[in-house]
Short mmCIF file of C-alpha atoms and ligand atoms in Angstrom, two decimals:
data_model
loop_
_atom_site.label_atom_id
_atom_site.label_comp_id
_atom_site.label_asym_id
_atom_site.label_seq_id
_atom_site.Cartn_x
_atom_site.Cartn_y
_atom_site.Cartn_z
CA MET Z 23 -18.61 -14.57 -23.37
CA ASN Z 24 -22.27 -14.90 -24.27
CA GLY Z 25 -25.61 -14.76 -23.12
CA GLU Z 26 -26.10 -17.65 -21.07
CA GLN Z 27 -22.36 -17.79 -19.15
CA TRP Z 28 -22.68 -13.96 -18.53
CA PHE Z 29 -26.78 -15.15 -16.70
CA LYS Z 30 -24.82 -17.67 -15.40
CA VAL Z 31 -22.15 -16.04 -13.39
CA ARG Z 32 -24.06 -12.97 -12.47
CA LYS Z 33 -26.28 -15.97 -10.43
CA ILE Z 34 -23.47 -16.92 -8.69
CA ALA Z 35 -22.04 -13.23 -8.01
CA THR Z 36 -25.07 -11.09 -7.41
CA PRO Z 37 -25.57 -12.12 -3.59
CA ALA Z 38 -21.82 -11.01 -3.21
CA PHE Z 39 -22.31 -7.80 -5.05
CA HIS Z 40 -25.85 -6.69 -2.27
CA HIS Z 41 -24.69 -6.83 1.26
CA ASP Z 42 -22.03 -5.01 3.65
CA LYS Z 43 -22.39 -7.74 6.27
CA LEU Z 44 -21.62 -10.73 3.75
CA LYS Z 45 -18.85 -12.75 4.42
CA VAL Z 46 -17.00 -11.88 1.13
CA SER Z 47 -16.96 -8.36 1.91
CA GLN Z 48 -15.74 -8.96 5.69
CA ILE Z 49 -12.89 -11.30 4.06
CA LEU Z 50 -11.65 -8.28 1.69
CA TYR Z 51 -12.12 -5.93 4.82
CA GLU Z 52 -9.95 -8.50 6.22
CA VAL Z 53 -7.79 -8.44 4.12
CA LEU Z 54 -7.36 -4.71 3.69
CA ARG Z 55 -7.24 -3.83 7.46
CA LEU Z 56 -3.63 -6.59 7.32
CA TYR Z 57 -2.65 -5.17 3.95
CA SER Z 58 -3.84 -2.19 3.35
CA PRO Z 59 -2.37 -1.25 -0.08
CA ALA Z 60 -1.89 1.96 0.49
CA PRO Z 61 0.45 1.64 3.82
CA LEU Z 62 -0.31 5.96 4.90
CA LEU Z 63 -2.42 9.18 3.78
CA THR Z 64 -0.71 12.46 4.30
CA ARG Z 65 -2.71 15.22 4.59
CA ALA Z 66 -1.48 19.22 4.92
CA ASN Z 67 -3.10 21.16 7.75
CA VAL Z 68 -4.63 23.98 6.58
CA LYS Z 69 -5.56 26.08 9.73
CA GLU Z 70 -4.01 25.96 13.92
CA ILE Z 71 -5.26 22.49 15.64
CA LYS Z 72 -4.84 21.30 18.64
CA LEU Z 73 -4.47 17.53 18.96
CA GLY Z 74 -4.21 16.60 22.65
CA GLU Z 75 -1.46 18.38 24.20
CA ILE Z 76 0.08 18.51 20.43
CA VAL Z 77 -0.37 22.08 19.10
CA ILE Z 78 0.49 21.50 15.15
CA PRO Z 79 0.86 25.11 13.01
CA PRO Z 80 -0.90 25.69 9.23
CA GLY Z 81 0.50 24.40 6.91
CA VAL Z 82 2.44 21.34 8.31
CA LEU Z 83 2.44 18.31 6.52
CA LEU Z 84 0.85 15.17 8.61
CA SER Z 85 1.31 11.49 8.12
CA LEU Z 86 -1.22 9.32 8.81
CA PRO Z 87 -0.57 5.77 8.81
CA ILE Z 88 -2.70 3.63 8.10
CA MET Z 89 -0.75 0.08 7.89
CA LEU Z 90 -0.01 1.02 12.17
CA VAL Z 91 -2.88 1.93 13.04
CA HIS Z 92 -4.48 -1.78 11.46
CA HIS Z 93 -2.37 -3.60 13.60
CA ASP Z 94 -2.52 -1.33 16.78
CA HIS Z 95 -4.09 -3.88 19.39
CA GLU Z 96 -5.34 -0.54 21.35
CA TYR Z 97 -8.05 -0.60 18.28
CA TRP Z 98 -8.25 -3.62 16.77
CA GLY Z 99 -7.42 -6.23 20.38
CA ASP Z 100 -5.48 -9.20 21.34
CA ASP Z 101 -5.87 -10.99 17.56
CA ALA Z 102 -4.82 -7.59 15.88
CA LYS Z 103 -2.26 -9.49 13.75
CA LYS Z 104 -4.78 -12.50 13.39
CA PHE Z 105 -7.09 -13.08 9.99
CA ASN Z 106 -10.10 -12.53 11.66
CA PRO Z 107 -12.85 -11.95 9.03
CA ASP Z 108 -15.40 -12.14 12.13
CA ARG Z 109 -14.52 -8.39 13.37
CA PHE Z 110 -16.30 -6.67 10.54
CA SER Z 111 -19.36 -9.27 11.13
CA GLU Z 112 -21.53 -6.09 12.27
CA GLY Z 113 -19.40 -3.51 9.77
CA VAL Z 114 -16.79 -1.02 9.24
CA SER Z 115 -17.57 0.51 12.18
CA LYS Z 116 -18.10 -1.17 14.66
CA ALA Z 117 -15.11 -3.62 13.55
CA SER Z 118 -12.78 -1.86 16.22
CA LYS Z 119 -12.86 -0.54 19.90
CA ASN Z 120 -13.83 2.90 20.33
CA GLN Z 121 -13.59 4.48 17.16
CA VAL Z 122 -13.18 3.83 13.61
CA SER Z 123 -9.71 2.85 12.90
CA PHE Z 124 -10.40 1.20 9.47
CA PHE Z 125 -9.32 3.53 6.39
CA SER Z 126 -7.74 1.56 3.64
CA PHE Z 127 -9.33 3.80 1.33
CA GLY Z 128 -8.78 6.74 3.13
CA TRP Z 129 -11.89 8.70 5.09
CA GLY Z 130 -13.23 12.51 4.62
CA PRO Z 131 -14.39 14.29 1.43
CA ARG Z 132 -11.32 13.00 -0.66
CA ILE Z 133 -12.29 9.03 0.59
CA CYS Z 134 -11.37 7.31 -2.37
CA LEU Z 135 -13.67 7.34 -5.95
CA GLY Z 136 -13.74 4.41 -6.29
CA GLN Z 137 -13.90 1.85 -3.66
CA ASN Z 138 -17.00 -0.09 -4.54
CA PHE Z 139 -16.29 -0.26 -8.02
CA ALA Z 140 -12.85 -1.83 -6.54
CA LEU Z 141 -14.93 -3.80 -3.67
CA LEU Z 142 -17.60 -5.06 -6.61
CA GLU Z 143 -14.65 -6.00 -9.24
CA SER Z 144 -13.23 -8.50 -6.84
CA LYS Z 145 -16.09 -9.80 -5.87
CA LEU Z 146 -16.71 -10.58 -9.47
CA ALA Z 147 -13.60 -11.79 -10.60
CA LEU Z 148 -13.97 -14.24 -7.16
CA ALA Z 149 -17.33 -15.06 -8.36
CA MET Z 150 -16.23 -15.94 -11.84
CA ILE Z 151 -12.63 -17.91 -10.74
CA LEU Z 152 -14.91 -19.76 -8.42
CA GLN Z 153 -16.95 -20.96 -11.14
CA LYS Z 154 -14.20 -23.22 -12.90
CA PHE Z 155 -11.19 -23.61 -10.57
CA THR Z 156 -10.48 -24.57 -6.91
CA PHE Z 157 -7.57 -22.55 -5.83
CA GLN Z 158 -4.88 -23.10 -2.93
CA LEU Z 159 -1.36 -21.95 -1.72
CA SER Z 160 1.67 -22.93 -3.31
CA PRO Z 161 3.94 -24.91 -0.97
CA THR Z 162 6.36 -21.87 -2.91
CA TYR Z 163 4.76 -19.74 -1.30
CA MET Z 164 6.47 -16.97 0.80
CA HIS Z 165 5.02 -14.61 3.26
CA ALA Z 166 6.71 -11.54 2.58
CA PRO Z 167 4.52 -8.62 2.31
CA THR Z 168 6.44 -5.51 1.70
CA ARG Z 169 5.65 -2.02 0.27
CA GLY Z 170 6.52 -0.22 -3.83
CA VAL Z 171 3.88 2.72 -4.24
CA THR Z 172 1.86 0.10 -2.86
CA VAL Z 173 1.92 -2.46 -0.59
CA TYR Z 174 2.03 -5.91 -2.38
CA PRO Z 175 4.06 -9.57 -2.04
CA GLN Z 176 7.79 -9.62 -2.46
CA HIS Z 177 7.38 -13.09 -4.73
CA GLY Z 178 4.26 -13.06 -5.72
CA ALA Z 179 1.25 -14.63 -4.92
CA ASN Z 180 1.44 -18.07 -6.16
CA ILE Z 181 -1.25 -20.41 -5.91
CA ILE Z 182 -2.05 -23.25 -7.46
CA LEU Z 183 -5.44 -23.72 -9.79
CA HIS Z 184 -7.76 -27.45 -9.94
CA LYS Z 185 -10.24 -26.88 -12.74
CA ILE Z 186 -13.25 -27.91 -11.91
C1 LIG D 231 -8.68 -2.01 -3.04
C2 LIG D 231 -8.40 -0.90 -4.04
C3 LIG D 231 -8.32 0.45 -3.68
C4 LIG D 231 -7.70 1.16 -3.12
C5 LIG D 231 -7.07 0.80 -1.77
C6 LIG D 231 -7.60 2.43 -3.00
C7 LIG D 231 -7.48 3.43 -1.89
C8 LIG D 231 -7.07 5.12 -2.00
C9 LIG D 231 -7.56 6.10 -1.25
C10 LIG D 231 -6.35 5.65 0.68
C11 LIG D 231 -7.34 6.88 -1.51
C12 LIG D 231 -6.72 8.54 -0.95
C13 LIG D 231 -8.01 8.45 -0.15
C14 LIG D 231 -8.06 10.08 1.26
O1 LIG D 231 -7.17 10.56 0.45
O2 LIG D 231 -8.76 9.71 1.90
C15 LIG D 231 -7.86 6.79 -2.99
C16 LIG D 231 -8.03 7.54 -3.95
C17 LIG D 231 -8.39 7.68 -4.78
N1 LIG D 231 -8.79 6.61 -5.42
FE1 LIG D 231 -8.77 5.02 -4.70
N2 LIG D 231 -8.22 3.05 -4.35
C18 LIG D 231 -8.61 1.59 -4.78
C19 LIG D 231 -8.95 1.59 -5.88
C20 LIG D 231 -10.21 2.68 -6.94
C21 LIG D 231 -10.25 2.66 -8.03
C22 LIG D 231 -10.41 0.97 -8.33
C23 LIG D 231 -10.81 3.62 -8.76
C24 LIG D 231 -11.40 4.19 -9.98
C25 LIG D 231 -11.91 3.34 -10.94
C26 LIG D 231 -10.27 4.56 -8.32
C27 LIG D 231 -10.32 5.85 -7.66
C28 LIG D 231 -9.73 6.96 -6.83
C29 LIG D 231 -10.12 8.60 -6.69
C30 LIG D 231 -10.16 9.02 -8.06
C31 LIG D 231 -9.13 9.02 -5.83
C32 LIG D 231 -9.17 11.05 -5.33
C33 LIG D 231 -10.00 11.09 -4.66
C34 LIG D 231 -9.87 11.92 -4.63
O3 LIG D 231 -8.76 12.54 -4.08
O4 LIG D 231 -10.75 13.09 -4.46
N3 LIG D 231 -9.53 4.05 -6.64
N4 LIG D 231 -7.55 5.68 -3.23
#
């Protein structure tokens, strides 16, 4: 890509880069909520903790089911299964009820180091595609999210690109 082409890409992509509350960010968060690439996290408990009535001794491996929490009506409301990017209009911390329940990138001191990079890269890729193409879902697409190491569409994500 030459300098002029980069200038064009940057001009289109720039607004998408700088604001957490932009629609494109909300869309990416909602996709990550519904189809979190990492469906669960594990943690090893180092010292005894009490969670409600349950006492967890040190050395226990805890499984934190991201996918289940992300689809839980108790945290996300009646439309928990629906694609609704607007729920992120006030940012991640206000998207769910009562407490932060979005953790596609993990949480705490070991939170994903590449989080900002991944979001930025997605926006840049999208901006570059939208410059040259419109696209639509192919009629051959079958909605079948499944999991290997990460969550992925079992039969691929078939889309039809139209050159602008
Ligand atoms: C959509 C894309 C991505 C998702 C959903 C994702 C998700 C995660 C999750 C769930 C963890 C574990 C966090 C925890 O234990 O609390 C993690 C860790 C990590 N991720 Fe990502 N990740 C993504 C992209 C990336 C990229 C692009 C990079 C690097 C360029 C990256 C680098 C890392 C590293 C280095 C860690 C380990 C951090 C640590 O243990 O201190 N990730 N990621």
